[in-house]
Structure formats: structure tokens, C-alpha cells
Amino acid sequence: MTESRWDVLDWRRQVADLYRAVRAEQDVAEAHRRWVAGRERLLRTHPASPVPVGERASYDGPRVAPYDEAFRFVVPVDRSVPPQRREARTATDGVVPLERVGRLELPGLGGLDVWWVAVYGGGIFVPLKDATSGRQTYGGGRYVLDTVKGADLGGTPDALVVDLNFAYPPSCAYDEAWACPLPGPGNTLTGAVPVGELSPA
């Protein structure tokens, strides 16, 4: 990890711009194509990319499964769940407190906890681990929503957009120097989610 704070700021701005374009696109498959292209460009060329500097010249880009609308959900957040608190150690943000603020039920797949990143500014965080983890996808799991970092697919607490085609591995999947919050039991599905970004080649 050799990126500067200004590089990280620019990375987050570009990620936020990318997701803004995704939310504005009415054709979900086209939105996904834009996301794949934008994420590939950032991973391959940006100074704050989690891909190690020495590997970027030979990096072929992320492997992403074809879009499957069956894995796109617009679901309410159950905000009546009992509160929980976790503390996650990260490489860039120190110890990050996470507070459970709800739970999503994804038809045919199961439930995922919704976390609030309880630091300055805050944000919604929904990580995911499933039957593909450690096989087709990163063993530590993937992120679906991380609004602090700009990964926001839109919606409201009554109709939150949770599109698993946009699941992506955290930075530690690319470089062990990173420390990332990973999914716990409440964010683990027994079934497979074969869409989204797959394991780095």
C-alpha cells in the first residue's frame, strides 16, 4: 500500500461518480456493464488501486460473472432487529465500529444484516459471504453496499436496492497488507451467489 491520502480521496470520488451513473441508468444490465468497465479502469490504473503496484502491468482486470437479474432485489429493511455492535480493524481507518441497524430478507437466499459504520459521517455497510466464498469468489467474502466508500445502489429503508451482481471483493483480496471488515454469521448465506466479481485471477 503506497497510495497517498490524496490518491485515496480521488479513488473515493471516482467510485462515488461511478455508482451515481449506475443509479441514474434505467437499464440495469447497462448499468452493470458501466460498473464493470469503470471498476476495471480503476483497478488497473488508479494510484490507490488495491492491486499491488508491481502487478498492475500484467493485471487483466476483474473477472465478473454475466449479469443475472434474478439476483437483483428491492426489499425493505427490517429495523426491529435487536442492536449489535462489532469493531473491525482496517488498514486505513483504524478500528471501525459497526452497529447493526436492520436486516434484509432476500427471497430464495436468506437474510443479511445491515450495518451502520459508526464513525464521522457514517454509512450503510452490507457484506456478503456465500457458498461460492473460497471457491469461485474471495474466501473472506464480498461487499454489496458500502456507502462510506461510495458503493450505494440506491433506494430507501422501505425499498432498498440490493443487487448482488455488484458484489465485489474487499481490498485485502488483492493485497494482504490491507485489513478489511469481513462478513460475520449474520451476513453469511448457505446458498450460492454466482454473480458479481469473482476471485482475482
PDB file of C-alpha atoms in Angstrom, residues 12-13 19 46 54 58 66 71 74 79 81 93 104 120 123 126 128 130 136 138 146 148 156 169 187 192 197 199-200:
ATOM      1  CA  ARG A  12     -13.434   7.535  -3.445  1.00  0.00           C
ATOM      2  CA  ARG A  13     -14.635  10.420  -5.615  1.00  0.00           C
ATOM      3  CA  TYR A  19     -22.196   4.494  -8.604  1.00  0.00           C
ATOM      4  CA  HIS A  46      -5.532   4.256 -10.315  1.00  0.00           C
ATOM      5  CA  GLY A  54       4.246  -4.427  -9.222  1.00  0.00           C
ATOM      6  CA  SER A  58       0.170  -7.675 -16.023  1.00  0.00           C
ATOM      7  CA  PRO A  66     -22.637 -12.139 -16.560  1.00  0.00           C
ATOM      8  CA  PHE A  71     -30.065 -11.654  -8.134  1.00  0.00           C
ATOM      9  CA  VAL A  74     -35.583  -4.231  -3.929  1.00  0.00           C
ATOM     10  CA  ARG A  79     -35.376  -2.205  11.560  1.00  0.00           C
ATOM     11  CA  VAL A  81     -33.904  -6.400  14.970  1.00  0.00           C
ATOM     12  CA  ASP A  93      -9.351   3.861   9.029  1.00  0.00           C
ATOM     13  CA  LEU A 104     -32.725  -7.763   4.744  1.00  0.00           C
ATOM     14  CA  TYR A 120     -17.775  10.540  11.369  1.00  0.00           C
ATOM     15  CA  GLY A 123     -22.779   4.924   6.213  1.00  0.00           C
ATOM     16  CA  VAL A 126     -23.746  -4.829   3.758  1.00  0.00           C
ATOM     17  CA  LEU A 128     -21.798 -10.979   1.975  1.00  0.00           C
ATOM     18  CA  ASP A 130     -21.976 -17.401   0.467  1.00  0.00           C
ATOM     19  CA  GLN A 136     -15.293 -19.019  -7.205  1.00  0.00           C
ATOM     20  CA  TYR A 138     -12.784 -14.455  -2.386  1.00  0.00           C
ATOM     21  CA  ASP A 146     -20.514   0.332   1.451  1.00  0.00           C
ATOM     22  CA  VAL A 148     -18.986   5.427   3.090  1.00  0.00           C
ATOM     23  CA  THR A 156     -34.874   3.761   0.863  1.00  0.00           C
ATOM     24  CA  PRO A 169     -14.130  -8.348  -3.019  1.00  0.00           C
ATOM     25  CA  ASN A 187     -24.079 -11.874   6.633  1.00  0.00           C
ATOM     26  CA  ALA A 192     -24.526 -19.734  -3.797  1.00  0.00           C
ATOM     27  CA  GLU A 197     -16.962 -10.044  -9.132  1.00  0.00           C
ATOM     28  CA  SER A 199     -11.908 -14.250  -7.276  1.00  0.00           C
ATOM     29  CA  PRO A 200      -8.978 -12.291  -8.650  1.00  0.00           C
TER      30      PRO A 200
END
